[in-house]
mmCIF file of N, CA and C in Angstrom:
data_model
loop_
_atom_site.group_PDB
_atom_site.id
_atom_site.type_symbol
_atom_site.label_atom_id
_atom_site.label_comp_id
_atom_site.label_asym_id
_atom_site.label_seq_id
_atom_site.Cartn_x
_atom_site.Cartn_y
_atom_site.Cartn_z
ATOM 1 N N UNK A 31 1.247 -1.461 -0.467
ATOM 2 C CA UNK A 31 -0.237 0.083 0.395
ATOM 3 C C UNK A 31 0.646 1.511 -0.117
ATOM 4 N N UNK A 32 0.878 2.344 -0.146
ATOM 5 C CA UNK A 32 1.283 3.958 -0.595
ATOM 6 C C UNK A 32 0.770 4.555 -0.404
ATOM 7 N N UNK A 33 1.689 5.621 0.812
ATOM 8 C CA UNK A 33 0.764 6.338 0.690
ATOM 9 C C UNK A 33 0.751 7.703 -0.753
ATOM 10 N N UNK A 34 -0.617 8.246 0.537
ATOM 11 C CA UNK A 34 -0.978 9.061 -0.767
ATOM 12 C C UNK A 34 -0.020 10.684 -1.387
ATOM 13 N N UNK A 35 0.634 10.780 -2.233
ATOM 14 C CA UNK A 35 0.944 12.311 -2.625
ATOM 15 C C UNK A 35 0.820 12.921 -2.037
ATOM 16 N N UNK A 36 1.018 14.336 -1.614
ATOM 17 C CA UNK A 36 -0.055 15.285 -1.429
ATOM 18 C C UNK A 36 0.061 16.189 -3.186
ATOM 19 N N UNK A 37 -1.523 16.630 -2.631
ATOM 20 C CA UNK A 37 -1.927 17.163 -4.064
ATOM 21 C C UNK A 37 -0.921 18.020 -4.613
ATOM 22 N N UNK A 38 -0.537 18.066 -6.418
ATOM 23 C CA UNK A 38 0.505 18.850 -7.028
ATOM 24 C C UNK A 38 -0.370 20.010 -7.675
ATOM 25 N N UNK A 39 0.048 20.625 -8.336
ATOM 26 C CA UNK A 39 -0.379 21.433 -9.071
ATOM 27 C C UNK A 39 1.261 21.675 -10.201
ATOM 28 N N UNK A 40 1.378 21.288 -10.928
ATOM 29 C CA UNK A 40 2.443 21.656 -11.720
ATOM 30 C C UNK A 40 3.386 21.212 -11.677
ATOM 31 N N UNK A 41 3.518 20.291 -11.094
ATOM 32 C CA UNK A 41 4.460 18.778 -9.583
ATOM 33 C C UNK A 41 5.278 20.212 -8.806
ATOM 34 N N UNK A 42 3.988 20.923 -8.179
ATOM 35 C CA UNK A 42 4.379 21.732 -6.512
ATOM 36 C C UNK A 42 3.992 20.827 -5.578
ATOM 37 N N UNK A 43 4.456 20.721 -4.845
ATOM 38 C CA UNK A 43 3.960 20.273 -3.356
ATOM 39 C C UNK A 43 3.028 21.962 -2.700
ATOM 40 N N UNK A 44 1.924 20.937 -2.586
ATOM 41 C CA UNK A 44 1.053 22.331 -0.697
ATOM 42 C C UNK A 44 2.017 21.721 -0.261
ATOM 43 N N UNK A 45 1.520 22.859 0.666
ATOM 44 C CA UNK A 45 2.388 23.408 2.231
ATOM 45 C C UNK A 45 1.635 23.526 3.021
ATOM 46 N N UNK A 46 1.129 23.216 3.885
ATOM 47 C CA UNK A 46 0.223 24.047 5.157
ATOM 48 C C UNK A 46 0.795 23.632 6.293
ATOM 49 N N UNK A 47 0.985 25.139 6.651
ATOM 50 C CA UNK A 47 1.125 25.962 8.133
ATOM 51 C C UNK A 47 0.406 25.906 9.346
ATOM 52 N N UNK A 48 0.691 26.065 9.655
ATOM 53 C CA UNK A 48 -0.345 25.770 11.678
ATOM 54 C C UNK A 48 0.433 27.935 11.582
ATOM 55 N N UNK A 49 -1.109 28.404 11.943
ATOM 56 C CA UNK A 49 -1.022 29.281 12.120
ATOM 57 C C UNK A 49 -0.633 29.804 13.719
ATOM 58 N N UNK A 50 0.081 30.720 14.181
ATOM 59 C CA UNK A 50 0.012 31.102 15.473
ATOM 60 C C UNK A 50 -1.523 31.982 16.234
ATOM 61 N N UNK A 51 -1.860 32.485 17.685
ATOM 62 C CA UNK A 51 -2.555 32.692 17.686
ATOM 63 C C UNK A 51 -2.763 34.308 17.414
ATOM 64 N N UNK A 52 -1.642 34.953 17.717
ATOM 65 C CA UNK A 52 -1.475 36.018 16.969
ATOM 66 C C UNK A 52 -1.849 36.356 15.328
ATOM 67 N N UNK A 53 -1.369 34.685 14.667
ATOM 68 C CA UNK A 53 -1.458 35.150 12.876
ATOM 69 C C UNK A 53 -3.556 35.560 12.762
ATOM 70 N N UNK A 54 -3.625 33.741 13.265
ATOM 71 C CA UNK A 54 -5.293 33.053 13.470
ATOM 72 C C UNK A 54 -6.072 34.848 13.632
ATOM 73 N N UNK A 55 -5.676 35.734 14.652
ATOM 74 C CA UNK A 55 -6.617 37.594 15.116
ATOM 75 C C UNK A 55 -6.316 38.272 14.483
ATOM 76 N N UNK A 56 -5.116 39.014 13.624
ATOM 77 C CA UNK A 56 -4.967 39.504 12.685
ATOM 78 C C UNK A 56 -5.501 39.502 11.375
ATOM 79 N N UNK A 57 -6.028 37.743 11.364
ATOM 80 C CA UNK A 57 -6.316 37.786 9.699
ATOM 81 C C UNK A 57 -7.957 37.512 10.294
ATOM 82 N N UNK A 58 -8.442 37.134 11.498
ATOM 83 C CA UNK A 58 -9.781 37.434 11.857
ATOM 84 C C UNK A 58 -9.963 38.890 11.725
ATOM 85 N N UNK A 59 -9.605 39.531 12.185
ATOM 86 C CA UNK A 59 -9.395 40.867 11.335
ATOM 87 C C UNK A 59 -9.526 41.939 10.403
ATOM 88 N N UNK A 60 -8.673 40.969 9.391
ATOM 89 C CA UNK A 60 -8.888 41.745 8.185
ATOM 90 C C UNK A 60 -10.739 41.425 7.416
ATOM 91 N N UNK A 61 -11.120 40.444 8.019
ATOM 92 C CA UNK A 61 -12.692 39.656 6.938
ATOM 93 C C UNK A 61 -13.295 40.813 8.402
ATOM 94 N N UNK A 62 -15.367 40.178 7.239
ATOM 95 C CA UNK A 62 -16.402 40.731 8.038
ATOM 96 C C UNK A 62 -16.790 39.986 7.855
ATOM 97 N N UNK A 63 -17.504 38.187 6.589
ATOM 98 C CA UNK A 63 -18.042 37.843 7.175
ATOM 99 C C UNK A 63 -17.633 35.580 7.113
ATOM 100 N N UNK A 64 -18.210 35.347 8.221
ATOM 101 C CA UNK A 64 -17.872 34.344 8.683
ATOM 102 C C UNK A 64 -18.604 33.351 8.678
ATOM 103 N N UNK A 65 -18.406 32.076 8.979
ATOM 104 C CA UNK A 65 -20.033 31.253 8.991
ATOM 105 C C UNK A 65 -19.781 30.859 10.821
ATOM 106 N N UNK A 66 -20.856 30.589 12.011
ATOM 107 C CA UNK A 66 -21.102 30.258 12.626
ATOM 108 C C UNK A 66 -22.128 29.527 12.572
ATOM 109 N N UNK A 67 -20.848 27.677 13.885
ATOM 110 C CA UNK A 67 -21.339 27.008 13.748
ATOM 111 C C UNK A 67 -21.693 26.633 14.904
ATOM 112 N N UNK A 68 -23.562 25.600 15.124
ATOM 113 C CA UNK A 68 -24.004 25.384 16.297
ATOM 114 C C UNK A 68 -24.992 23.985 16.311
ATOM 115 N N UNK A 69 -25.191 24.010 17.282
ATOM 116 C CA UNK A 69 -26.183 22.481 17.705
ATOM 117 C C UNK A 69 -27.441 23.215 17.668
ATOM 118 N N UNK A 70 -28.237 22.970 16.979
ATOM 119 C CA UNK A 70 -29.364 23.371 17.400
ATOM 120 C C UNK A 70 -30.880 22.531 17.190
ATOM 121 N N UNK A 71 -31.323 21.959 18.300
ATOM 122 C CA UNK A 71 -32.095 20.695 18.165
ATOM 123 C C UNK A 71 -31.972 19.512 18.003
ATOM 124 N N UNK A 72 -30.452 18.947 17.833
ATOM 125 C CA UNK A 72 -29.928 17.846 17.334
ATOM 126 C C UNK A 72 -29.456 17.514 16.073
ATOM 127 N N UNK A 73 -29.541 19.109 15.743
ATOM 128 C CA UNK A 73 -28.851 19.146 14.136
ATOM 129 C C UNK A 73 -27.370 20.273 14.348
ATOM 130 N N UNK A 74 -26.538 20.142 13.248
ATOM 131 C CA UNK A 74 -25.860 20.983 13.430
ATOM 132 C C UNK A 74 -26.403 22.116 12.234
ATOM 133 N N UNK A 75 -25.830 23.084 12.885
ATOM 134 C CA UNK A 75 -26.280 24.629 11.797
ATOM 135 C C UNK A 75 -25.169 25.435 11.516
ATOM 136 N N UNK A 76 -24.751 26.192 10.852
ATOM 137 C CA UNK A 76 -23.816 26.690 10.324
ATOM 138 C C UNK A 76 -24.615 27.582 9.700
ATOM 139 N N UNK A 77 -24.607 29.620 9.776
ATOM 140 C CA UNK A 77 -25.205 30.178 9.179
ATOM 141 C C UNK A 77 -23.871 31.495 8.803
ATOM 142 N N UNK A 78 -23.754 32.017 8.125
ATOM 143 C CA UNK A 78 -22.897 32.982 7.988
ATOM 144 C C UNK A 78 -23.310 34.316 8.537
ATOM 145 N N UNK A 79 -22.626 34.660 9.084
ATOM 146 C CA UNK A 79 -22.774 36.475 9.640
ATOM 147 C C UNK A 79 -21.542 36.937 9.036
ATOM 148 N N UNK A 80 -21.714 39.237 9.714
ATOM 149 C CA UNK A 80 -20.682 39.960 9.567
ATOM 150 C C UNK A 80 -20.770 39.751 10.772
ATOM 151 N N UNK A 81 -19.298 39.878 10.816
ATOM 152 C CA UNK A 81 -18.661 40.238 12.762
ATOM 153 C C UNK A 81 -17.983 41.181 12.804
ATOM 154 N N UNK A 82 -17.591 41.108 13.957
ATOM 155 C CA UNK A 82 -15.937 41.997 14.532
ATOM 156 C C UNK A 82 -15.070 41.233 15.746
ATOM 157 N N UNK A 83 -14.563 41.465 16.230
ATOM 158 C CA UNK A 83 -13.301 40.834 16.987
ATOM 159 C C UNK A 83 -13.421 42.463 17.749
ATOM 160 N N UNK A 84 -13.055 41.842 18.909
ATOM 161 C CA UNK A 84 -12.453 42.586 19.935
ATOM 162 C C UNK A 84 -12.472 42.209 20.904
ATOM 163 N N UNK A 85 -11.988 42.863 21.995
ATOM 164 C CA UNK A 85 -11.104 41.996 23.096
ATOM 165 C C UNK A 85 -10.624 39.978 23.348
ATOM 166 N N UNK A 86 -10.796 40.171 22.093
ATOM 167 C CA UNK A 86 -10.529 38.442 21.903
ATOM 168 C C UNK A 86 -11.419 37.752 21.508
ATOM 169 N N UNK A 87 -12.581 38.151 21.232
ATOM 170 C CA UNK A 87 -14.030 37.355 21.277
ATOM 171 C C UNK A 87 -14.719 37.922 20.046
ATOM 172 N N UNK A 88 -15.446 36.859 19.096
ATOM 173 C CA UNK A 88 -16.758 37.393 18.157
ATOM 174 C C UNK A 88 -18.092 38.135 18.691
ATOM 175 N N UNK A 89 -17.306 38.886 17.649
ATOM 176 C CA UNK A 89 -18.865 39.742 18.718
ATOM 177 C C UNK A 89 -19.850 39.530 16.622
ATOM 178 N N UNK A 90 -21.510 39.509 16.383
ATOM 179 C CA UNK A 90 -22.140 39.530 15.819
ATOM 180 C C UNK A 90 -23.403 39.822 16.052
ATOM 181 N N UNK A 91 -24.333 40.910 14.780
ATOM 182 C CA UNK A 91 -25.838 40.079 15.248
ATOM 183 C C UNK A 91 -26.549 39.752 14.624
ATOM 184 N N UNK A 92 -27.971 39.626 15.633
ATOM 185 C CA UNK A 92 -28.582 39.051 15.158
ATOM 186 C C UNK A 92 -30.304 39.540 15.750
ATOM 187 N N UNK A 93 -31.191 38.503 15.054
ATOM 188 C CA UNK A 93 -32.364 38.357 16.018
ATOM 189 C C UNK A 93 -32.210 38.082 16.999
ATOM 190 N N UNK A 94 -33.344 38.729 17.895
ATOM 191 C CA UNK A 94 -33.815 37.913 19.460
ATOM 192 C C UNK A 94 -34.816 36.326 19.412
ATOM 193 N N UNK A 95 -35.326 36.468 18.444
ATOM 194 C CA UNK A 95 -35.774 35.188 18.608
ATOM 195 C C UNK A 95 -35.034 34.653 16.835
ATOM 196 N N UNK A 96 -35.435 32.981 17.014
ATOM 197 C CA UNK A 96 -34.718 32.323 15.970
ATOM 198 C C UNK A 96 -33.044 31.539 17.049
ATOM 199 N N UNK A 97 -32.642 30.842 15.069
ATOM 200 C CA UNK A 97 -32.035 30.021 15.216
ATOM 201 C C UNK A 97 -30.444 29.870 16.473
ATOM 202 N N UNK A 98 -30.357 31.807 16.275
ATOM 203 C CA UNK A 98 -28.759 31.871 17.378
ATOM 204 C C UNK A 98 -29.793 33.008 18.697
ATOM 205 N N UNK A 99 -30.322 33.755 18.308
ATOM 206 C CA UNK A 99 -31.192 34.507 19.113
ATOM 207 C C UNK A 99 -31.427 34.213 20.382
ATOM 208 N N UNK A 100 -32.585 32.689 20.162
ATOM 209 C CA UNK A 100 -33.116 32.221 21.397
ATOM 210 C C UNK A 100 -31.816 32.202 22.573
ATOM 211 N N UNK A 101 -32.474 32.013 23.868
ATOM 212 C CA UNK A 101 -31.788 32.609 24.658
ATOM 213 C C UNK A 101 -31.501 31.632 25.861
ATOM 214 N N UNK A 102 -31.237 30.567 25.048
ATOM 215 C CA UNK A 102 -30.359 29.202 25.829
ATOM 216 C C UNK A 102 -28.418 29.961 25.426
ATOM 217 N N UNK A 103 -27.933 29.365 26.304
ATOM 218 C CA UNK A 103 -26.603 29.992 26.254
ATOM 219 C C UNK A 103 -25.541 28.857 25.511
ATOM 220 N N UNK A 104 -25.032 28.878 24.311
ATOM 221 C CA UNK A 104 -24.631 28.020 23.943
ATOM 222 C C UNK A 104 -22.759 27.442 24.758
ATOM 223 N N UNK A 105 -22.967 26.396 24.355
ATOM 224 C CA UNK A 105 -21.706 25.924 25.344
ATOM 225 C C UNK A 105 -20.405 25.361 24.379
ATOM 226 N N UNK A 106 -20.734 25.170 22.786
ATOM 227 C CA UNK A 106 -20.262 24.604 21.713
ATOM 228 C C UNK A 106 -20.797 25.426 21.151
ATOM 229 N N UNK A 107 -19.483 26.636 20.465
ATOM 230 C CA UNK A 107 -20.232 27.244 19.184
ATOM 231 C C UNK A 107 -18.375 26.795 18.707
ATOM 232 N N UNK A 108 -19.481 27.015 17.074
ATOM 233 C CA UNK A 108 -17.937 27.460 16.371
ATOM 234 C C UNK A 108 -17.436 28.562 15.922
ATOM 235 N N UNK A 109 -16.659 29.383 15.142
ATOM 236 C CA UNK A 109 -16.836 30.242 14.255
ATOM 237 C C UNK A 109 -15.515 30.229 13.102
ATOM 238 N N UNK A 110 -15.842 29.907 12.092
ATOM 239 C CA UNK A 110 -14.578 29.717 10.988
ATOM 240 C C UNK A 110 -15.174 31.357 10.180
ATOM 241 N N UNK A 111 -13.343 31.402 9.314
ATOM 242 C CA UNK A 111 -12.859 32.626 8.301
ATOM 243 C C UNK A 111 -12.464 31.441 7.759
ATOM 244 N N UNK A 112 -11.982 32.062 6.532
ATOM 245 C CA UNK A 112 -10.903 31.974 5.443
ATOM 246 C C UNK A 112 -11.132 32.647 4.040
ATOM 247 N N UNK A 113 -10.341 32.031 3.267
ATOM 248 C CA UNK A 113 -9.688 33.163 2.616
ATOM 249 C C UNK A 113 -8.781 32.390 1.026
ATOM 250 N N UNK A 114 -9.165 32.387 0.470
ATOM 251 C CA UNK A 114 -8.863 31.695 -0.854
ATOM 252 C C UNK A 114 -8.552 32.218 -2.020
ATOM 253 N N UNK A 115 -6.912 32.439 -2.693
ATOM 254 C CA UNK A 115 -6.887 32.740 -4.389
ATOM 255 C C UNK A 115 -6.541 31.588 -4.616
ATOM 256 N N UNK A 116 -8.160 31.186 -5.553
ATOM 257 C CA UNK A 116 -7.787 30.446 -6.239
ATOM 258 C C UNK A 116 -6.270 30.424 -7.134
ATOM 259 N N UNK A 117 -6.547 31.191 -7.939
ATOM 260 C CA UNK A 117 -4.887 31.110 -9.210
ATOM 261 C C UNK A 117 -4.185 30.639 -8.701
ATOM 262 N N UNK A 118 -3.729 30.313 -7.428
ATOM 263 C CA UNK A 118 -2.255 30.625 -6.697
ATOM 264 C C UNK A 118 -2.572 29.291 -6.197
ATOM 265 N N UNK A 119 -3.752 28.486 -5.575
ATOM 266 C CA UNK A 119 -3.606 27.251 -4.912
ATOM 267 C C UNK A 119 -3.511 27.225 -3.761
ATOM 268 N N UNK A 120 -3.743 28.487 -3.063
ATOM 269 C CA UNK A 120 -2.933 29.220 -1.426
ATOM 270 C C UNK A 120 -4.738 29.758 -0.802
ATOM 271 N N UNK A 121 -4.424 29.443 0.344
ATOM 272 C CA UNK A 121 -5.935 29.987 1.157
ATOM 273 C C UNK A 121 -5.182 30.113 3.154
ATOM 274 N N UNK A 122 -6.292 30.574 3.536
ATOM 275 C CA UNK A 122 -5.976 30.264 4.936
ATOM 276 C C UNK A 122 -7.406 30.526 5.119
ATOM 277 N N UNK A 123 -7.890 29.783 7.482
ATOM 278 C CA UNK A 123 -8.733 28.786 7.547
ATOM 279 C C UNK A 123 -8.358 29.455 8.642
ATOM 280 N N UNK A 124 -9.417 29.966 9.468
ATOM 281 C CA UNK A 124 -9.590 30.143 11.070
ATOM 282 C C UNK A 124 -10.298 29.602 11.874
ATOM 283 N N UNK A 125 -10.623 28.878 12.562
ATOM 284 C CA UNK A 125 -11.245 28.501 13.367
ATOM 285 C C UNK A 125 -11.490 28.680 14.951
ATOM 286 N N UNK A 126 -12.205 29.056 15.238
ATOM 287 C CA UNK A 126 -12.619 29.240 16.648
ATOM 288 C C UNK A 126 -13.627 28.832 16.978
ATOM 289 N N UNK A 127 -12.736 28.372 19.374
ATOM 290 C CA UNK A 127 -14.018 27.337 19.015
ATOM 291 C C UNK A 127 -13.808 27.943 20.651
ATOM 292 N N UNK A 128 -16.043 27.661 21.277
ATOM 293 C CA UNK A 128 -16.249 28.424 22.541
ATOM 294 C C UNK A 128 -17.308 28.773 22.307
ATOM 295 N N UNK A 129 -18.381 29.106 23.908
ATOM 296 C CA UNK A 129 -19.472 29.212 24.297
ATOM 297 C C UNK A 129 -19.245 30.781 23.899
ATOM 298 N N UNK A 130 -21.039 30.233 23.744
ATOM 299 C CA UNK A 130 -21.358 32.097 22.348
ATOM 300 C C UNK A 130 -22.759 32.812 24.116
ATOM 301 N N UNK A 131 -22.508 33.495 24.327
ATOM 302 C CA UNK A 131 -23.951 34.548 24.983
ATOM 303 C C UNK A 131 -23.878 35.796 24.177
ATOM 304 N N UNK A 132 -25.292 35.982 25.137
ATOM 305 C CA UNK A 132 -25.725 37.421 24.647
ATOM 306 C C UNK A 132 -25.257 37.922 25.421
ATOM 307 N N UNK A 133 -25.115 39.097 24.912
ATOM 308 C CA UNK A 133 -24.618 40.769 25.195
ATOM 309 C C UNK A 133 -24.876 41.228 26.185
ATOM 310 N N UNK A 134 -25.511 41.276 27.313
ATOM 311 C CA UNK A 134 -26.374 41.877 28.438
ATOM 312 C C UNK A 134 -25.671 43.283 28.623
ATOM 313 N N UNK A 135 -24.138 42.874 29.027
ATOM 314 C CA UNK A 135 -23.432 44.506 29.205
ATOM 315 C C UNK A 135 -23.918 45.846 28.377
ATOM 316 N N UNK A 136 -24.292 47.318 29.321
ATOM 317 C CA UNK A 136 -24.822 47.844 28.923
ATOM 318 C C UNK A 136 -23.623 48.843 27.703
ATOM 319 N N UNK A 137 -22.496 48.600 28.934
ATOM 320 C CA UNK A 137 -20.989 49.542 28.114
ATOM 321 C C UNK A 137 -20.580 48.625 26.751
ATOM 322 N N UNK A 138 -21.074 47.607 26.987
ATOM 323 C CA UNK A 138 -20.119 45.945 25.880
ATOM 324 C C UNK A 138 -21.179 47.617 24.642
ATOM 325 N N UNK A 139 -22.382 47.013 24.806
ATOM 326 C CA UNK A 139 -22.871 47.188 24.064
ATOM 327 C C UNK A 139 -23.239 48.445 23.075
ATOM 328 N N UNK A 140 -23.164 49.432 23.954
ATOM 329 C CA UNK A 140 -23.253 50.605 23.807
ATOM 330 C C UNK A 140 -21.331 50.626 23.037
ATOM 331 N N UNK A 141 -20.668 50.152 23.125
ATOM 332 C CA UNK A 141 -19.476 50.304 21.899
ATOM 333 C C UNK A 141 -19.315 49.596 21.097
ATOM 334 N N UNK A 142 -20.140 48.389 21.119
ATOM 335 C CA UNK A 142 -20.240 47.993 19.694
ATOM 336 C C UNK A 142 -21.192 48.220 18.584
ATOM 337 N N UNK A 143 -22.165 49.642 19.058
ATOM 338 C CA UNK A 143 -23.622 49.664 18.283
ATOM 339 C C UNK A 143 -22.767 50.990 17.280
ATOM 340 N N UNK A 144 -21.610 51.755 17.842
ATOM 341 C CA UNK A 144 -20.194 52.678 17.422
ATOM 342 C C UNK A 144 -19.765 51.725 16.674
ATOM 343 N N UNK A 145 -18.952 50.650 16.463
ATOM 344 C CA UNK A 145 -18.528 50.463 15.782
ATOM 345 C C UNK A 145 -18.785 50.323 14.314
ATOM 346 N N UNK A 146 -18.521 50.336 13.280
ATOM 347 C CA UNK A 146 -18.388 50.417 11.541
ATOM 348 C C UNK A 146 -18.490 48.255 11.944
ATOM 349 N N UNK A 147 -19.915 47.841 11.721
ATOM 350 C CA UNK A 147 -19.569 46.544 11.150
ATOM 351 C C UNK A 147 -20.690 46.603 9.726
ATOM 352 N N UNK A 148 -20.802 46.145 9.035
ATOM 353 C CA UNK A 148 -21.382 45.112 7.789
ATOM 354 C C UNK A 148 -23.121 45.409 8.361
ATOM 355 N N UNK A 149 -24.377 46.285 7.838
ATOM 356 C CA UNK A 149 -26.198 45.015 8.338
ATOM 357 C C UNK A 149 -25.844 44.008 8.136
ATOM 358 N N UNK A 150 -26.265 42.978 8.792
ATOM 359 C CA UNK A 150 -26.227 41.904 8.342
ATOM 360 C C UNK A 150 -27.568 41.861 6.820
ATOM 361 N N UNK A 151 -27.106 40.568 6.074
ATOM 362 C CA UNK A 151 -28.074 40.341 5.245
ATOM 363 C C UNK A 151 -29.287 39.746 5.577
ATOM 364 N N UNK A 152 -29.682 38.949 6.152
ATOM 365 C CA UNK A 152 -30.575 38.799 6.725
ATOM 366 C C UNK A 152 -31.654 39.471 7.117
ATOM 367 N N UNK A 153 -33.342 38.946 6.427
ATOM 368 C CA UNK A 153 -34.785 40.319 6.523
ATOM 369 C C UNK A 153 -34.074 41.038 8.266
ATOM 370 N N UNK A 154 -35.045 41.886 8.895
ATOM 371 C CA UNK A 154 -35.954 41.691 10.234
ATOM 372 C C UNK A 154 -34.823 42.311 10.791
ATOM 373 N N UNK A 155 -35.703 42.655 12.821
ATOM 374 C CA UNK A 155 -34.111 42.988 13.058
ATOM 375 C C UNK A 155 -32.902 42.623 13.311
ATOM 376 N N UNK A 156 -32.212 42.944 13.584
ATOM 377 C CA UNK A 156 -30.423 42.630 13.979
ATOM 378 C C UNK A 156 -30.241 43.043 14.736
ATOM 379 N N UNK A 157 -30.576 43.394 16.619
ATOM 380 C CA UNK A 157 -30.165 44.020 17.669
ATOM 381 C C UNK A 157 -30.283 43.999 18.073
ATOM 382 N N UNK A 158 -29.531 41.109 18.328
ATOM 383 C CA UNK A 158 -29.105 41.308 19.653
ATOM 384 C C UNK A 158 -27.604 41.291 19.562
ATOM 385 N N UNK A 159 -27.099 41.850 19.767
ATOM 386 C CA UNK A 159 -25.276 40.553 20.169
ATOM 387 C C UNK A 159 -24.713 39.621 20.599
ATOM 388 N N UNK A 160 -24.303 38.820 19.983
ATOM 389 C CA UNK A 160 -23.728 37.908 20.351
ATOM 390 C C UNK A 160 -22.646 38.023 20.072
ATOM 391 N N UNK A 161 -22.105 37.171 21.882
ATOM 392 C CA UNK A 161 -20.939 36.561 22.011
ATOM 393 C C UNK A 161 -20.026 35.516 21.869
ATOM 394 N N UNK A 162 -18.719 34.877 21.065
ATOM 395 C CA UNK A 162 -18.265 33.920 21.234
ATOM 396 C C UNK A 162 -16.773 34.382 21.451
ATOM 397 N N UNK A 163 -17.376 33.535 23.025
ATOM 398 C CA UNK A 163 -15.563 33.673 23.318
ATOM 399 C C UNK A 163 -14.874 32.123 23.216
ATOM 400 N N UNK A 164 -13.298 33.046 23.162
ATOM 401 C CA UNK A 164 -12.440 31.616 22.061
ATOM 402 C C UNK A 164 -11.672 31.221 23.616
ATOM 403 N N UNK A 165 -12.082 29.927 23.409
ATOM 404 C CA UNK A 165 -11.628 28.527 23.867
ATOM 405 C C UNK A 165 -9.716 27.751 23.454
ATOM 406 N N UNK A 166 -10.389 28.003 22.175
ATOM 407 C CA UNK A 166 -9.926 27.676 20.711
ATOM 408 C C UNK A 166 -9.106 28.421 20.460
ATOM 409 N N UNK A 167 -8.433 28.745 19.070
ATOM 410 C CA UNK A 167 -7.951 28.767 18.495
ATOM 411 C C UNK A 167 -6.822 28.517 17.025
ATOM 412 N N UNK A 168 -7.059 28.232 16.428
ATOM 413 C CA UNK A 168 -6.464 27.263 15.266
ATOM 414 C C UNK A 168 -6.736 27.533 13.753
ATOM 415 N N UNK A 169 -5.778 27.546 13.050
ATOM 416 C CA UNK A 169 -5.400 28.484 12.007
ATOM 417 C C UNK A 169 -4.459 27.635 11.018
ATOM 418 N N UNK A 170 -4.658 27.789 9.638
ATOM 419 C CA UNK A 170 -3.485 26.970 8.194
ATOM 420 C C UNK A 170 -3.632 27.835 7.298
ATOM 421 N N UNK A 171 -2.711 27.908 6.455
ATOM 422 C CA UNK A 171 -2.118 28.237 5.687
ATOM 423 C C UNK A 171 -1.706 27.219 5.096
ATOM 424 N N UNK A 172 -2.397 27.230 3.834
ATOM 425 C CA UNK A 172 -1.539 26.319 3.033
ATOM 426 C C UNK A 172 -1.246 26.928 1.340
ATOM 427 N N UNK A 173 -0.144 26.510 1.105
ATOM 428 C CA UNK A 173 0.047 27.286 -0.382
ATOM 429 C C UNK A 173 1.171 26.156 -0.500
ATOM 430 N N UNK A 174 1.591 26.983 -2.309
ATOM 431 C CA UNK A 174 2.209 25.799 -2.904
ATOM 432 C C UNK A 174 3.941 26.098 -2.539
ATOM 433 N N UNK A 175 4.657 24.716 -2.330
ATOM 434 C CA UNK A 175 5.973 25.478 -1.786
ATOM 435 C C UNK A 175 7.247 25.198 -2.873
#
């Protein structure tokens, strides 16, 4: 049995490098749309959201009712952002995992409303801020060697 060869393009090998937590946070700050993943009534849900980074946590707005905004806190939440350059066979991906909760602190809410953040694409009022506290953060940069 032969080991599988790494993916190739024009004879070059792809390299997958782990990113430092610091670089992961830099990359998270460079984008504005990501995907939040969580379990809702036994079903895995992955939804796109516009977000911002503050104090090494992810914040986004949602409706007070619905999949994300329901009152219960989620102990297991993941958030992923990535960027690719298909013409260069290159890209990076960052994954944050940790609990999510409603933002209830008035000072934090005021500060978040004052930040520049794209409007959510989903219709309806999106007045509830959700925080994902990063317990784990990891990232990879894949490129040709």
